[in-house]
Tab-separated table of C-alpha atoms in Angstrom:
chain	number	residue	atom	x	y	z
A	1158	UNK	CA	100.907	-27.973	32.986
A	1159	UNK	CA	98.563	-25.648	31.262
A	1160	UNK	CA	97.843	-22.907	33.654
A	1161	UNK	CA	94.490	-22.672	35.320
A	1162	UNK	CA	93.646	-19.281	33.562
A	1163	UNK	CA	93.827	-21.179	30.261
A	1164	UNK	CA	91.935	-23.787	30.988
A	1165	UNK	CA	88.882	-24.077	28.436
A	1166	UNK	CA	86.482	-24.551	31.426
A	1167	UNK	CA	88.098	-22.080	33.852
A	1168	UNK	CA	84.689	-19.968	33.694
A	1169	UNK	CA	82.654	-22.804	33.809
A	1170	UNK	CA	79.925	-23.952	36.376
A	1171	UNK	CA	81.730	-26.986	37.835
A	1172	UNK	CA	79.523	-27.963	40.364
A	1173	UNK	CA	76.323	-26.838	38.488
A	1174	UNK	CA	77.951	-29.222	35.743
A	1175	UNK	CA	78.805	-32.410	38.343
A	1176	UNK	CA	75.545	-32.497	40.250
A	1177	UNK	CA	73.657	-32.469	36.886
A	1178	UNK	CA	75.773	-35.362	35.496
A	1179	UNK	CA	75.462	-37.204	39.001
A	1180	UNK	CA	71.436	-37.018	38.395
A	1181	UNK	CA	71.930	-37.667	34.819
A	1182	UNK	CA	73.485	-41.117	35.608
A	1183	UNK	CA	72.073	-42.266	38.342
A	1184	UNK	CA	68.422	-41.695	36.056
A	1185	UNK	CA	70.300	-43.735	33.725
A	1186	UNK	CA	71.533	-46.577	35.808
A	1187	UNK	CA	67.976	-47.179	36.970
A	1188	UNK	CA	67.011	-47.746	34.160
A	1189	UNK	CA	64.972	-44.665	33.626
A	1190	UNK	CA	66.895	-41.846	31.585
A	1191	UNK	CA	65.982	-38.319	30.703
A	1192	UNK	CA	68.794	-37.928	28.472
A	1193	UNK	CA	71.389	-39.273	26.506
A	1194	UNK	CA	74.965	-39.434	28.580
A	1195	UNK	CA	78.334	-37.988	26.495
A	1196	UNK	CA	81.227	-39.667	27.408
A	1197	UNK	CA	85.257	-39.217	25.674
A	1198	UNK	CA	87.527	-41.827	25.736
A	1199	UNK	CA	90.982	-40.456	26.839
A	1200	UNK	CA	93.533	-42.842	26.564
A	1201	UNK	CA	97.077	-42.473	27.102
A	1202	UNK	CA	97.984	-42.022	23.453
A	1203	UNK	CA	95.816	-39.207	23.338
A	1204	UNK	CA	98.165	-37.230	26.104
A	1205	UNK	CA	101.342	-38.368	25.222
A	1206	UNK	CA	100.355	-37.110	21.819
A	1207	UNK	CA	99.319	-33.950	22.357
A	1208	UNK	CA	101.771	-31.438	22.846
A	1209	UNK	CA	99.265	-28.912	24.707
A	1210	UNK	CA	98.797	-31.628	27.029
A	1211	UNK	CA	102.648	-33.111	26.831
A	1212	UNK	CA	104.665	-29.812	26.904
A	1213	UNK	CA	107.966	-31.323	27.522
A	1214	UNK	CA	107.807	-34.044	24.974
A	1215	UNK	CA	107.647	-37.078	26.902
A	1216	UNK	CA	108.108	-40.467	24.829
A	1217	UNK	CA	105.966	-43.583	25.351
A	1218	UNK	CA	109.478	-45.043	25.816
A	1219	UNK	CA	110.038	-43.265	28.715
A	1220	UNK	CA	106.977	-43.025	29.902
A	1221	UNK	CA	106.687	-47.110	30.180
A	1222	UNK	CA	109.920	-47.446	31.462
A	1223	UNK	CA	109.907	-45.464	34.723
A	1224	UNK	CA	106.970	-45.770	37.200
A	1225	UNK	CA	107.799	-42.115	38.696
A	1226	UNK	CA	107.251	-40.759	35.042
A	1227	UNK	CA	104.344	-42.648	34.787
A	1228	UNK	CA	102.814	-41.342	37.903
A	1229	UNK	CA	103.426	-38.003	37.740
A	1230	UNK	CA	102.493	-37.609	33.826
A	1231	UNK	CA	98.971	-39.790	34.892
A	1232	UNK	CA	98.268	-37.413	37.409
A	1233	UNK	CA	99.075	-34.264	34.694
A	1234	UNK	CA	96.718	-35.453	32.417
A	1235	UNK	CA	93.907	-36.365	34.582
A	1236	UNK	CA	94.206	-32.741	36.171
A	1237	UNK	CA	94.343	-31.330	32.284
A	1238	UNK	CA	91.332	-33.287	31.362
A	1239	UNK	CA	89.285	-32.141	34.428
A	1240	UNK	CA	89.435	-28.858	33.249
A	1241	UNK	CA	89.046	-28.956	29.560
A	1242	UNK	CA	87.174	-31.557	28.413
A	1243	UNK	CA	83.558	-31.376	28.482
A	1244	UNK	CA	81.813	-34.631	29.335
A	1245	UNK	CA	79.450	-36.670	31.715
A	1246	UNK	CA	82.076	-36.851	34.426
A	1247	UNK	CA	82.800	-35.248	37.261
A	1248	UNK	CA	85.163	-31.924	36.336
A	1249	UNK	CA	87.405	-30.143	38.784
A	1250	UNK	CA	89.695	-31.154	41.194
A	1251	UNK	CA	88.521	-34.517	42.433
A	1252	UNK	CA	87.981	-36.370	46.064
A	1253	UNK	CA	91.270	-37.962	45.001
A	1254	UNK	CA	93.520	-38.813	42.089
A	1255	UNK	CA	93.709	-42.403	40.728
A	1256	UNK	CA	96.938	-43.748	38.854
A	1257	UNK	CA	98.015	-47.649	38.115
A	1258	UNK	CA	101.208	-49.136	36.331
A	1259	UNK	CA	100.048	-48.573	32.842
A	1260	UNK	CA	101.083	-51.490	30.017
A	1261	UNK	CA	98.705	-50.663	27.702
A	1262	UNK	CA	97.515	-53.414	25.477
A	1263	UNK	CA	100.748	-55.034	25.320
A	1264	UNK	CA	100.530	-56.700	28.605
A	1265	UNK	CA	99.074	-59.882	27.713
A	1266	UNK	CA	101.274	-60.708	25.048
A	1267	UNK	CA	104.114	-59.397	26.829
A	1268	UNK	CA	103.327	-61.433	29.844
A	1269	UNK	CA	103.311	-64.448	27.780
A	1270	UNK	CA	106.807	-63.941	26.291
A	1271	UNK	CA	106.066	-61.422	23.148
A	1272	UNK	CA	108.916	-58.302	22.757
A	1273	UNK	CA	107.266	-54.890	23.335
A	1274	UNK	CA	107.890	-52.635	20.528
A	1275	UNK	CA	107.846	-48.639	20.374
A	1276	UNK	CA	107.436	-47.332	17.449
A	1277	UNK	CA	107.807	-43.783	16.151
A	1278	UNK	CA	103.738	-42.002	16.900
A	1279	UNK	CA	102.183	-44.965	17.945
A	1280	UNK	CA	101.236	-46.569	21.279
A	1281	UNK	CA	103.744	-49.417	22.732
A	1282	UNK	CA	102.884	-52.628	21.034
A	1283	UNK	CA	104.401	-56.389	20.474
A	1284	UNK	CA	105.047	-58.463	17.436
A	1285	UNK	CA	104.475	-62.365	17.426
A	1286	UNK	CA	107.156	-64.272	19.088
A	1287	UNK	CA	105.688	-67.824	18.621
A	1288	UNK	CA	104.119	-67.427	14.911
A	1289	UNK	CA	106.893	-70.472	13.248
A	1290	UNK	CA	105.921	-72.637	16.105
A	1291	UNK	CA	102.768	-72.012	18.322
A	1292	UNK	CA	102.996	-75.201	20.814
A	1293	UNK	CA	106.276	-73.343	21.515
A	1294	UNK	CA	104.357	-71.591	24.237
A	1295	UNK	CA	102.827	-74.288	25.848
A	1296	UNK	CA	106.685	-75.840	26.611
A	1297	UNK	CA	107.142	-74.299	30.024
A	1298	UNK	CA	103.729	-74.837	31.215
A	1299	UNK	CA	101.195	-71.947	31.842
A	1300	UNK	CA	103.054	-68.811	33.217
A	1301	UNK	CA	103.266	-68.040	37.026
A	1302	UNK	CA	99.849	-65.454	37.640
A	1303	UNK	CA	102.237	-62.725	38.779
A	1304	UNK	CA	105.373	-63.750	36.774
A	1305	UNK	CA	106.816	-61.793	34.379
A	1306	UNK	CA	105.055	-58.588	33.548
A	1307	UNK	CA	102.465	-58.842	35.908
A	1308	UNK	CA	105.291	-59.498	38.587
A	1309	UNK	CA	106.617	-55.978	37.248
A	1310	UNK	CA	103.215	-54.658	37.257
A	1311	UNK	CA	103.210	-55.712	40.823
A	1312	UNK	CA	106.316	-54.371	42.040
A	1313	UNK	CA	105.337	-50.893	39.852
A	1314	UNK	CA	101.704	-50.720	41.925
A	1315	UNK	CA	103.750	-51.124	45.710
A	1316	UNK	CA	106.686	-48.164	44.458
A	1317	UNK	CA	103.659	-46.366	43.297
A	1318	UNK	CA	101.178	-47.250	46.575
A	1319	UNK	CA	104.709	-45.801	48.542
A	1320	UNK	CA	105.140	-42.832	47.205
A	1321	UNK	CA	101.828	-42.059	46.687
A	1322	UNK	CA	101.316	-42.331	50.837
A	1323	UNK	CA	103.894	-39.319	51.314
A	1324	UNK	CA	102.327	-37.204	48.591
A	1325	UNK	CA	99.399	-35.211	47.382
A	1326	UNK	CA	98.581	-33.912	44.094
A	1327	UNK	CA	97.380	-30.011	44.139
A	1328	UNK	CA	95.996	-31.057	47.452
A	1329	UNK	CA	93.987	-33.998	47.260
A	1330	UNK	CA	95.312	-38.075	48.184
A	1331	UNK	CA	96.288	-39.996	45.407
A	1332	UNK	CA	95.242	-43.825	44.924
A	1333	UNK	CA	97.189	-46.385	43.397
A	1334	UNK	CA	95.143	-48.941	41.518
A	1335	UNK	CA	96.038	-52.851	40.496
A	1336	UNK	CA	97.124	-53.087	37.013
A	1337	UNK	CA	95.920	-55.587	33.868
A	1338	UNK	CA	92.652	-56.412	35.805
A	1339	UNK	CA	90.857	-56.975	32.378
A	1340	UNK	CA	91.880	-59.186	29.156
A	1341	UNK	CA	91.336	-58.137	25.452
A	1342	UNK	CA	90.182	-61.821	25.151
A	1343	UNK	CA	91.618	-65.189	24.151
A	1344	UNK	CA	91.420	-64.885	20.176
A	1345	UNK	CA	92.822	-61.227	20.115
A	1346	UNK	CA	95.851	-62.817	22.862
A	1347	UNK	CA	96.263	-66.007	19.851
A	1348	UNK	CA	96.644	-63.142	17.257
A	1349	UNK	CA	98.979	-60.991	19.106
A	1350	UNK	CA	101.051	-64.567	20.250
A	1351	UNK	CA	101.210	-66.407	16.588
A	1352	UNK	CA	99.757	-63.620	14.468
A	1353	UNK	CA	96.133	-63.438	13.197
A	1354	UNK	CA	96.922	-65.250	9.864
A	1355	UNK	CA	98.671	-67.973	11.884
A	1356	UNK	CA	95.376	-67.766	14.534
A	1357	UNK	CA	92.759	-67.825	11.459
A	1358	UNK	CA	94.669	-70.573	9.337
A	1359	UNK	CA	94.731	-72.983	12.251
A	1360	UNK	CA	91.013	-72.380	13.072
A	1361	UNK	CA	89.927	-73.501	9.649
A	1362	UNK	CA	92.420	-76.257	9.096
A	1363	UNK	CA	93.776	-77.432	12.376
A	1364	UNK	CA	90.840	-77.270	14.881
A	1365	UNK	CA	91.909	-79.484	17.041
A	1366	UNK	CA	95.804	-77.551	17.311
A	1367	UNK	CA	93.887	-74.169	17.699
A	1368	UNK	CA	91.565	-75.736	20.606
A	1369	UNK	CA	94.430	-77.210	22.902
A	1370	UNK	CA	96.285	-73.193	22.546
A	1371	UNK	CA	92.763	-71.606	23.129
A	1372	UNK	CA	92.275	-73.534	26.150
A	1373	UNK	CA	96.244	-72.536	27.385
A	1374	UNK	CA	95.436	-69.130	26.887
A	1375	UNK	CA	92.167	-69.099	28.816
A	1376	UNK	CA	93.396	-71.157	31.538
A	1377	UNK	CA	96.190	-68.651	32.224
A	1378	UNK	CA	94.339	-65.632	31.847
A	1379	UNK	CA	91.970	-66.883	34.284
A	1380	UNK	CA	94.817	-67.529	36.946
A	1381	UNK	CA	96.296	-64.559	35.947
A	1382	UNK	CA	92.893	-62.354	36.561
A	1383	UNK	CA	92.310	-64.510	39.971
A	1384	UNK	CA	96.059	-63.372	41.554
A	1385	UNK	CA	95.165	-59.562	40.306
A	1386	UNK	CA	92.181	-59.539	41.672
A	1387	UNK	CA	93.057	-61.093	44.988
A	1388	UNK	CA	95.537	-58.405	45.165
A	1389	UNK	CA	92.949	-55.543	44.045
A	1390	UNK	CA	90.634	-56.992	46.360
A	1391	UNK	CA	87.751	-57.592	44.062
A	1392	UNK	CA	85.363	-60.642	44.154
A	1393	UNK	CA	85.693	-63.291	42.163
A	1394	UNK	CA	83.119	-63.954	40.174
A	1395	UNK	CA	82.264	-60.485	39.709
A	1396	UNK	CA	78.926	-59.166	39.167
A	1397	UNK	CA	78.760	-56.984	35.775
A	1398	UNK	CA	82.452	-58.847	34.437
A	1399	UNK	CA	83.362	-56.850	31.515
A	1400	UNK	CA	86.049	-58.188	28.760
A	1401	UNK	CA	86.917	-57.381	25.234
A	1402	UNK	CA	88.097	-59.649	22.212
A	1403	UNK	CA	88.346	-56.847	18.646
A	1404	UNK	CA	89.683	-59.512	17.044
A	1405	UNK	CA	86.374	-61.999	16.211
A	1406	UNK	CA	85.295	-59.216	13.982
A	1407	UNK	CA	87.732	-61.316	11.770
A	1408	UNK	CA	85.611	-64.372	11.684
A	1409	UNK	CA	82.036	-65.152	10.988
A	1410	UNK	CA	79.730	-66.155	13.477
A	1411	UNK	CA	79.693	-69.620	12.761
A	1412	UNK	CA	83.404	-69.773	13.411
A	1413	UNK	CA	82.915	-67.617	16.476
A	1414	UNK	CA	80.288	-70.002	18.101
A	1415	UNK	CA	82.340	-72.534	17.242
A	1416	UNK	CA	85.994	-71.864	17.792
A	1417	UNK	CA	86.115	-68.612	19.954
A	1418	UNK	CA	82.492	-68.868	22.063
A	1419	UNK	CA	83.781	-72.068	24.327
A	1420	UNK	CA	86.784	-69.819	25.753
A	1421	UNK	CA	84.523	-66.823	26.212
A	1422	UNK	CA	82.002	-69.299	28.263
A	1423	UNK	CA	85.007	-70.053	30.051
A	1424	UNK	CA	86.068	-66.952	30.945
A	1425	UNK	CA	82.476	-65.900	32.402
A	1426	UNK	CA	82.146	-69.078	34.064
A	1427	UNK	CA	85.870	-68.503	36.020
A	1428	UNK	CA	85.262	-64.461	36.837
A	1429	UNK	CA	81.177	-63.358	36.484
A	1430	UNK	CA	78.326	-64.299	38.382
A	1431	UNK	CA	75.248	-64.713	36.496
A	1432	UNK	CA	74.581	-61.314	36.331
A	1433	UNK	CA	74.430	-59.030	33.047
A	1434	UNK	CA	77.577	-58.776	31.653
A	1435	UNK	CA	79.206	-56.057	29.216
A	1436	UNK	CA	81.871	-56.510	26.341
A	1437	UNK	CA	83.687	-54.228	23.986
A	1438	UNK	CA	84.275	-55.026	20.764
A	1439	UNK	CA	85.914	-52.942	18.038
A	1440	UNK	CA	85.523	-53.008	14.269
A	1441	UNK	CA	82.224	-54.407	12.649
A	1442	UNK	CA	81.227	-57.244	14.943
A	1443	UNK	CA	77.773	-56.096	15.424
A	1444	UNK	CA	76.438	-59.154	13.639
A	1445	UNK	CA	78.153	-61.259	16.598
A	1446	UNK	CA	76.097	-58.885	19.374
A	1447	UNK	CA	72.442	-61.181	19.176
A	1448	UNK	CA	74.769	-64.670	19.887
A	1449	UNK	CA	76.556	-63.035	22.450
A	1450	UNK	CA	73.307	-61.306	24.421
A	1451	UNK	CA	71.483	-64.469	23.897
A	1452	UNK	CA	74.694	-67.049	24.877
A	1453	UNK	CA	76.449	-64.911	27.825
A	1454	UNK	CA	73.952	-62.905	29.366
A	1455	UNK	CA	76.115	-59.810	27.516
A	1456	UNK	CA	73.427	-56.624	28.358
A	1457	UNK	CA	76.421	-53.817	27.280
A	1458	UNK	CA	77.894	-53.065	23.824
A	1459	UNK	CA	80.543	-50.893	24.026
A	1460	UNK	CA	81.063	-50.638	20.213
A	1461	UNK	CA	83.901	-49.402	17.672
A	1462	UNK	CA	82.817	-48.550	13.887
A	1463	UNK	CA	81.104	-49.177	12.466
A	1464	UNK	CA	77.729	-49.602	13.606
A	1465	UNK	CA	74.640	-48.961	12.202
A	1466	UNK	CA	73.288	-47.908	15.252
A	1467	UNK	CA	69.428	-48.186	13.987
A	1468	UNK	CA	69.735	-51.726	13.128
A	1469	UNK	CA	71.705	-52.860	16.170
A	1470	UNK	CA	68.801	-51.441	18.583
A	1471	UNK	CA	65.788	-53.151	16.262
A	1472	UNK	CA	67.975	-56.311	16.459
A	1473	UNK	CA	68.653	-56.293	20.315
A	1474	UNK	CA	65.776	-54.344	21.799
A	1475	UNK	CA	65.446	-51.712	23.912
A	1476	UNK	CA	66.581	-53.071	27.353
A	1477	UNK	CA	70.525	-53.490	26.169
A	1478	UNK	CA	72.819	-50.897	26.586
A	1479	UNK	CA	74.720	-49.518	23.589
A	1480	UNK	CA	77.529	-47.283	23.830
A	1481	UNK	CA	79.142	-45.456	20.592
A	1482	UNK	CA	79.513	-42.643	18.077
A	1483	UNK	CA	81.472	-40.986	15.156
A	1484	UNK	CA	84.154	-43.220	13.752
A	1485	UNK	CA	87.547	-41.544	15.414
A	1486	UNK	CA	89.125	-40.192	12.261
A	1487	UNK	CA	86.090	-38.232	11.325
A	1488	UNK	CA	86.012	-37.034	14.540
A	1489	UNK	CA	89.394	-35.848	13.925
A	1490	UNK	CA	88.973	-34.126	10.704
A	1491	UNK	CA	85.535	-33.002	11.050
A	1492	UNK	CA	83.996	-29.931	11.053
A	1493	UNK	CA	81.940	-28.810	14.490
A	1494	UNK	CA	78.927	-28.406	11.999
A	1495	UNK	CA	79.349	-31.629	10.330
A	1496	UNK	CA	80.291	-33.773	13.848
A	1497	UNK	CA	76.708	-31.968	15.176
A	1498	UNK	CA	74.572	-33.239	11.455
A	1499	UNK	CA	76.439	-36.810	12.577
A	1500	UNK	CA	74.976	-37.146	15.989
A	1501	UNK	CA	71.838	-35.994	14.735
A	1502	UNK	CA	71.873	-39.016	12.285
A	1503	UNK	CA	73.073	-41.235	15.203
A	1504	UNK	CA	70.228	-39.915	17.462
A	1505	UNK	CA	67.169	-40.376	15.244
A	1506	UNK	CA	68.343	-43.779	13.915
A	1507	UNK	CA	66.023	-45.310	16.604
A	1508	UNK	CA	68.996	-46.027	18.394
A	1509	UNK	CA	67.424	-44.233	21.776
A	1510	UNK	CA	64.806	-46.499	21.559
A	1511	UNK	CA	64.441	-47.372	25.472
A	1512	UNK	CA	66.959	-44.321	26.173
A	1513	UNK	CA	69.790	-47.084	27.068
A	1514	UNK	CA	72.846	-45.343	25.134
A	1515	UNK	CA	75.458	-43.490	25.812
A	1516	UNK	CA	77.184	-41.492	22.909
A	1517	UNK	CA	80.999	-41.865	23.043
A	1518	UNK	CA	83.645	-41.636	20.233
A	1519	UNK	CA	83.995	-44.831	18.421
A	1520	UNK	CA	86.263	-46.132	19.615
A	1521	UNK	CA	89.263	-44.019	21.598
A	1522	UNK	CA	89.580	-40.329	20.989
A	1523	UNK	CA	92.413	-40.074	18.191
A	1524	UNK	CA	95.361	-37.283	19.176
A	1525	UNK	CA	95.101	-33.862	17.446
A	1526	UNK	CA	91.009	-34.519	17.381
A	1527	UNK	CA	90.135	-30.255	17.709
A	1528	UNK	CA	88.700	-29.652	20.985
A	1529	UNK	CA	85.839	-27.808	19.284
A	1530	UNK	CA	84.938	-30.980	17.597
A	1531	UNK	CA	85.205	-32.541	21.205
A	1532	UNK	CA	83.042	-29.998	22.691
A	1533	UNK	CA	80.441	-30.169	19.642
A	1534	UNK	CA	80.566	-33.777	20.277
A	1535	UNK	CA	78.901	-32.641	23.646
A	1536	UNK	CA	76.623	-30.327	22.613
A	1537	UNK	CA	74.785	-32.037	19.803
A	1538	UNK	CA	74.393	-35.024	22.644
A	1539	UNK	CA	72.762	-32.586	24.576
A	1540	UNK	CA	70.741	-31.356	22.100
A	1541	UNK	CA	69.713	-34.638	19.843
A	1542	UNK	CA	69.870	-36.592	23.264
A	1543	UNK	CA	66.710	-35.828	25.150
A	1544	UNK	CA	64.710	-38.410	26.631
A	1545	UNK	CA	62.163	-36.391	28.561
């Protein structure tokens, strides 16, 4: 662990900092912001990758095979992120840690009978076990909710919730949360199960074969997210349901509305109330974003690259909420002076137009991005970000 006195934010005003960002939220929540919230997206890759963060060279390997590992490294990285990473969250030590059986975005596929893959610098990730023949998957019936990987999952979350009652972390409780309570949608689960040529090439020749596995998929993912849920004790539907699905910025809309749009109707009919709903999407799918706000009540982008930021807010209006940034890579090899000019440009696109969007990295902070670029990130929200 890196020790407190070299912690980037170890002079800092913490609770100057928190109560700000608590106002700055809650302004923004209402509906009524005075400036732009800065968020990062820290995912797993970007600890396990980082050898400031990862000191004893920890493998994803290991890391997803051994819930203790994945526990204790969960609870480093949150603690190393408190206290060096300037953002609109809260910093310092918190009210209590949170950590949760972590499959990253292999658990779908996985679930459904795909082999999980590690490969040398990358996250964990599966390769198509049913590409030769798709009805293959459909032969044993839909899978048990909390079979397979999910019953894993399960088992992981109670040796977790166990250990987790007889310890603290540097004095505070630690919370065990429900795993794979989200999906990355039914056409990015057909790509990762049969491949996305496989996926595309039955769309446009063999509707009717694509159809019958779209509606397998859904229906299982909806039983699946019903059991987790249960378990997690949230409501089903949920108000403010939030899903992904990167892969329709493969298709046009037209194909979308027709082909992918049923199972996403589906899916919001099964888990959301009729509240606003959110959605990220990777990649360019912004031309997607006006069918999906009009069709399922989708009121939050939370957007890849790229993204012509101007454009999107003309074409949705100021009342949705956008959330996005510098592409990743330039992020990564960026200069602090050049990652301030980009904000800028994001900023006066007209993108604050009705002050509903919060600047992020698009999408997933890439290991070895500079923490100056990181902190410039930050500043030049602050700066280009005002509202009032």
């Amino acid at each position: 662990m890196q020790k407190a006195n070299t912690d980037r934010l170890a002079n800092f005003d913490i609770p100057a900092h928190n109560a700000e960002v608590k106002r700055c939220w809650e302004a923004y929540n209402v509906g009524q912001p005075y400036r732009t919230p800065i968020i990062c997206g820290l995912a797993t890759r970007f600890f396990i990758y980082n050898p400031e963060v990862n000191t004893a060279g920890l493998s994803f390997r290991k890391y997803s095979e051994s819930p203790d590992k994945m526990f204790e490294f969960q609870l480093h990285w949150q603690r190393w992120a408190r206290f060096n990473v300037l953002q609109d969250a809260e910093l310092g030590l918190p009210e209590k840690w949170g950590v949760y059986p972590d499959f990253q975005n292999y658990y779908e596929a996985a679930w459904f009978g795909c082999p999980v893959l590690y490969l040398d610098n990358q996250v964990p990730d599966t390769t198509p076990a049913f590409a030769d023949a798709p009805e293959r998957i459909m032969e044993r019936g839909l899978p048990e909710p909390l079979g397979g990987l999910m019953g894993k999952g399960v088992e992981w979350y109670e040796r977790m919730k166990a250990r987790a009652a007889k310890e603290t972390y540097l004095g505070r409780p630690i919370e065990v949360i429900v795993p794979c309570l989200g999906t990355d949608g039914p056409l990015t689960v057909a790509c990762n199960l049969f491949g996305p040529d496989v996926a595309c090439e039955l769309m446009a020749g063999e509707p009717e074969r694509f159809h019958r596995l779209m509606e397998f998929i859904t229906e299982a993912t909806i039983r699946r997210l019903v059991a987790l849920r249960k378990i997690a004790g949230w409501p089903v539907p949920q108000d403010g349901f939030f899903f992904a699905d990167d892969s329709v910025a493969m298709i046009s809309t037209s194909m979308f509305r027709e082909h992918v749009l049923p199972y996403h109707q589906k899916l919001c009919a099964a888990l959301a109330t009729d509240k606003p709903r959110g959605i990220h999407l990777c990649g360019d799918s912004t031309r997607h974003f006006k069918m999906l706000r009009d069709e399922l009540n989708i009121q939050i982008f939370d957007t890849g690259y790229p993204v012509d930021f101007g454009a999107l807010r003309r074409e949705l209006g100021p009342t949705i909420r956008i959330n996005g940034g510098p592409p990743i890579e330039f992020l990564r090899t960026a200069t602090p002076a050049q990652v301030r000019a980009r904000v800028r440009e994001i900023m006066q696109s007209g993108i604050l137009e009705g002050g509903l969007f919060t600047l992020r990295e698009g999408n997933n902070m890439a290991p070895g991005t500079p923490a100056e670029n990181m902190r410039a990130l930050y500043d030049a929200g602050r700066e280009f970000g005002r509202l009032a």
